PDB file of C-alpha atoms in Angstrom:
ATOM      1  CA  MET A   1     -24.587 -23.865 -11.205  1.00 62.00           C
ATOM      2  CA  THR A   2     -26.070 -20.441 -10.490  1.00 66.00           C
ATOM      3  CA  LYS A   3     -24.179 -17.189 -10.527  1.00 64.00           C
ATOM      4  CA  ALA A   4     -24.389 -17.016  -6.730  1.00 68.00           C
ATOM      5  CA  GLU A   5     -22.918 -20.511  -6.420  1.00 72.00           C
ATOM      6  CA  LEU A   6     -20.102 -19.679  -8.828  1.00 69.00           C
ATOM      7  CA  LEU A   7     -19.269 -16.463  -7.005  1.00 67.00           C
ATOM      8  CA  LYS A   8     -19.341 -18.336  -3.679  1.00 72.00           C
ATOM      9  CA  LYS A   9     -16.905 -20.857  -5.167  1.00 73.00           C
ATOM     10  CA  LEU A  10     -14.644 -18.003  -6.324  1.00 70.00           C
ATOM     11  CA  ILE A  11     -14.690 -16.359  -2.892  1.00 69.00           C
ATOM     12  CA  GLU A  12     -13.922 -19.669  -1.183  1.00 72.00           C
ATOM     13  CA  LYS A  13     -10.980 -20.273  -3.532  1.00 70.00           C
ATOM     14  CA  PHE A  14      -9.484 -16.855  -2.812  1.00 66.00           C
ATOM     15  CA  GLU A  15      -9.942 -17.362   0.937  1.00 65.00           C
ATOM     16  CA  GLN A  16      -8.035 -20.664   0.695  1.00 68.00           C
ATOM     17  CA  MET A  17      -5.190 -19.199  -1.338  1.00 64.00           C
ATOM     18  CA  GLU A  18      -1.840 -18.502   0.219  1.00 61.00           C
ATOM     19  CA  PHE A  19      -0.359 -15.104  -0.610  1.00 53.00           C
ATOM     20  CA  ASP A  20       2.699 -16.696  -2.223  1.00 57.00           C
ATOM     21  CA  GLU A  21       0.750 -19.347  -4.125  1.00 57.00           C
ATOM     22  CA  ASP A  22       2.055 -20.008  -7.606  1.00 65.00           C
ATOM     23  CA  ILE A  23       0.480 -17.408  -9.864  1.00 65.00           C
ATOM     24  CA  GLU A  24      -0.043 -19.965 -12.649  1.00 70.00           C
ATOM     25  CA  ASN A  25      -2.310 -21.992 -10.342  1.00 72.00           C
ATOM     26  CA  ILE A  26      -4.376 -18.869  -9.763  1.00 70.00           C
ATOM     27  CA  TYR A  27      -4.612 -18.156 -13.496  1.00 70.00           C
ATOM     28  CA  GLN A  28      -5.631 -21.767 -14.185  1.00 76.00           C
ATOM     29  CA  PHE A  29      -8.337 -21.545 -11.550  1.00 74.00           C
ATOM     30  CA  LEU A  30      -9.669 -18.255 -12.947  1.00 71.00           C
ATOM     31  CA  ASP A  31      -9.640 -19.601 -16.506  1.00 73.00           C
ATOM     32  CA  GLY A  32     -11.594 -22.646 -15.330  1.00 76.00           C
ATOM     33  CA  PHE A  33     -13.946 -20.414 -13.404  1.00 72.00           C
ATOM     34  CA  LEU A  34     -14.651 -18.347 -16.514  1.00 71.00           C
ATOM     35  CA  SER A  35     -15.317 -21.526 -18.495  1.00 75.00           C
ATOM     36  CA  GLU A  36     -17.804 -22.643 -15.845  1.00 72.00           C
ATOM     37  CA  LEU A  37     -19.507 -19.258 -16.014  1.00 69.00           C
ATOM     38  CA  GLU A  38     -19.807 -19.490 -19.790  1.00 67.00           C
ATOM     39  CA  SER A  39     -21.299 -22.982 -19.668  1.00 70.00           C
ATOM     40  CA  ALA A  40     -23.568 -22.538 -16.617  1.00 64.00           C
ATOM     41  CA  GLU A  41     -27.239 -22.085 -17.352  1.00 65.00           C
ATOM     42  CA  GLY A  42     -28.769 -19.026 -15.757  1.00 63.00           C
ATOM     43  CA  ALA A  43     -25.422 -17.809 -14.467  1.00 62.00           C
ATOM     44  CA  GLU A  44     -25.448 -14.351 -15.935  1.00 67.00           C
ATOM     45  CA  ILE A  45     -22.336 -12.335 -15.304  1.00 68.00           C
ATOM     46  CA  SER A  46     -22.274  -8.565 -15.141  1.00 71.00           C
ATOM     47  CA  THR A  47     -19.846  -6.275 -16.892  1.00 69.00           C
ATOM     48  CA  PHE A  48     -18.408  -5.442 -13.472  1.00 77.00           C
ATOM     49  CA  ASP A  49     -17.779  -9.125 -12.711  1.00 74.00           C
ATOM     50  CA  LEU A  50     -16.037  -9.559 -16.058  1.00 69.00           C
ATOM     51  CA  THR A  51     -13.985  -6.424 -15.476  1.00 72.00           C
ATOM     52  CA  VAL A  52     -12.778  -7.667 -12.089  1.00 76.00           C
ATOM     53  CA  LEU A  53     -11.858 -11.058 -13.535  1.00 72.00           C
ATOM     54  CA  ALA A  54     -10.114  -9.415 -16.501  1.00 70.00           C
ATOM     55  CA  LEU A  55      -8.076  -7.234 -14.147  1.00 71.00           C
ATOM     56  CA  LEU A  56      -7.083 -10.249 -12.075  1.00 71.00           C
ATOM     57  CA  LEU A  57      -5.913 -12.047 -15.216  1.00 66.00           C
ATOM     58  CA  ASN A  58      -4.199  -9.015 -16.744  1.00 66.00           C
ATOM     59  CA  LYS A  59      -0.410  -9.556 -16.893  1.00 65.00           C
ATOM     60  CA  LYS A  60       0.376  -5.846 -16.460  1.00 68.00           C
ATOM     61  CA  PHE A  61      -2.103  -4.853 -13.750  1.00 67.00           C
ATOM     62  CA  GLY A  62      -3.296  -8.192 -12.360  1.00 73.00           C
ATOM     63  CA  LEU A  63      -2.401 -10.336  -9.379  1.00 75.00           C
ATOM     64  CA  LYS A  64       1.106 -11.081 -10.607  1.00 75.00           C
ATOM     65  CA  GLU A  65       1.983  -7.388 -10.887  1.00 79.00           C
ATOM     66  CA  ILE A  66       0.341  -6.552  -7.549  1.00 83.00           C
ATOM     67  CA  LYS A  67       2.334  -9.293  -5.810  1.00 84.00           C
ATOM     68  CA  LYS A  68       5.540  -8.052  -7.478  1.00 86.00           C
ATOM     69  CA  GLU A  69       4.874  -4.474  -6.347  1.00 89.00           C
ATOM     70  CA  ILE A  70       4.203  -5.625  -2.777  1.00 91.00           C
ATOM     71  CA  LYS A  71       7.452  -7.622  -2.708  1.00 92.00           C
ATOM     72  CA  ASP A  72       9.344  -4.591  -4.056  1.00 93.00           C
ATOM     73  CA  ILE A  73       7.882  -2.406  -1.288  1.00 94.00           C
ATOM     74  CA  GLU A  74       8.730  -4.992   1.373  1.00 94.00           C
ATOM     75  CA  LYS A  75      12.284  -5.229   0.023  1.00 93.00           C
ATOM     76  CA  LYS A  76      12.691  -1.442   0.190  1.00 93.00           C
ATOM     77  CA  LEU A  77      11.293  -1.314   3.726  1.00 93.00           C
ATOM     78  CA  ASP A  78      13.741  -4.025   4.825  1.00 93.00           C
ATOM     79  CA  ASP A  79      16.780  -2.286   3.283  1.00 92.00           C
ATOM     80  CA  LYS A  80      19.417  -1.689   5.996  1.00 87.00           C
ATOM     81  CA  ASP A  81      20.620   1.636   4.564  1.00 90.00           C
ATOM     82  CA  PHE A  82      17.391   3.226   3.345  1.00 89.00           C
ATOM     83  CA  GLY A  83      14.587   1.089   4.826  1.00 93.00           C
ATOM     84  CA  LEU A  84      12.038   1.592   7.547  1.00 93.00           C
ATOM     85  CA  GLU A  85      14.516   1.109  10.404  1.00 92.00           C
ATOM     86  CA  GLU A  86      16.794   3.823   8.998  1.00 92.00           C
ATOM     87  CA  ILE A  87      13.834   6.161   8.508  1.00 93.00           C
ATOM     88  CA  LYS A  88      12.723   5.601  12.117  1.00 94.00           C
ATOM     89  CA  LYS A  89      16.283   6.201  13.331  1.00 94.00           C
ATOM     90  CA  GLU A  90      16.543   9.484  11.420  1.00 94.00           C
ATOM     91  CA  ILE A  91      13.161  10.642  12.727  1.00 95.00           C
ATOM     92  CA  LYS A  92      14.285   9.921  16.310  1.00 95.00           C
ATOM     93  CA  GLU A  93      17.471  11.947  15.691  1.00 94.00           C
ATOM     94  CA  ILE A  94      15.413  14.878  14.383  1.00 93.00           C
ATOM     95  CA  GLU A  95      13.053  14.660  17.372  1.00 93.00           C
ATOM     96  CA  LYS A  96      16.038  14.574  19.727  1.00 92.00           C
ATOM     97  CA  LYS A  97      17.512  17.684  18.089  1.00 90.00           C
ATOM     98  CA  LEU A  98      14.171  19.494  18.261  1.00 89.00           C
ATOM     99  CA  ASP A  99      13.891  18.684  21.977  1.00 90.00           C
ATOM    100  CA  ASP A 100      17.453  19.875  22.773  1.00 88.00           C
ATOM    101  CA  ASP A 101      17.381  22.739  25.325  1.00 83.00           C
ATOM    102  CA  LYS A 102      20.282  24.680  23.762  1.00 83.00           C
ATOM    103  CA  PHE A 103      19.684  24.188  20.048  1.00 85.00           C
ATOM    104  CA  GLY A 104      16.178  22.718  19.767  1.00 88.00           C
ATOM    105  CA  LEU A 105      12.781  24.032  18.860  1.00 89.00           C
ATOM    106  CA  LYS A 106      12.382  25.861  22.178  1.00 87.00           C
ATOM    107  CA  GLU A 107      15.618  27.792  21.571  1.00 88.00           C
ATOM    108  CA  ILE A 108      14.674  28.529  17.950  1.00 89.00           C
ATOM    109  CA  LYS A 109      11.301  29.911  19.078  1.00 91.00           C
ATOM    110  CA  LYS A 110      13.046  32.025  21.728  1.00 91.00           C
ATOM    111  CA  GLU A 111      15.486  33.459  19.179  1.00 91.00           C
ATOM    112  CA  ILE A 112      12.668  34.231  16.729  1.00 93.00           C
ATOM    113  CA  LYS A 113      10.735  35.953  19.531  1.00 94.00           C
ATOM    114  CA  ASP A 114      13.850  37.994  20.398  1.00 92.00           C
ATOM    115  CA  ILE A 115      14.193  39.059  16.747  1.00 93.00           C
ATOM    116  CA  GLU A 116      10.492  39.978  16.579  1.00 93.00           C
ATOM    117  CA  ASP A 117      10.800  41.992  19.790  1.00 92.00           C
ATOM    118  CA  LYS A 118      13.778  43.888  18.350  1.00 91.00           C
ATOM    119  CA  LEU A 119      11.922  44.568  15.106  1.00 92.00           C
ATOM    120  CA  ASP A 120       8.877  45.787  17.039  1.00 91.00           C
ATOM    121  CA  ASN A 121      10.992  48.018  19.302  1.00 87.00           C
ATOM    122  CA  LYS A 122      10.218  51.678  18.570  1.00 85.00           C
ATOM    123  CA  ASP A 123      13.758  52.791  19.352  1.00 83.00           C
ATOM    124  CA  PHE A 124      15.697  50.098  17.480  1.00 75.00           C
ATOM    125  CA  GLY A 125      13.197  48.436  15.049  1.00 59.00           C
TER     126      GLY A 125
END
């Protein structure tokens, strides 16, 4: 099997994989894939290819850790007290306060302008 055929097989496998597929199945596939690469005639593999495969298999930085990090992020975003919904709610409250006619951004700008005018006044500045 040529390098191109092996890489095509690898790409096809990853396209077929479900995101939550058992990580051990993925590791078994990659181990088998590496064995096929080692035994295939004329299937030279570059340092880059080996690096990518090594990263995928790495317990600390590989697929397992990436999936864990993604799940942690999703969990934080779904948190009722501190998640995405709460963040959106707080942003809306801030926007509402900034748009308030009496105490919002328009009023703040007006008060700052009044202060600047007083400071620039030759008689009272």
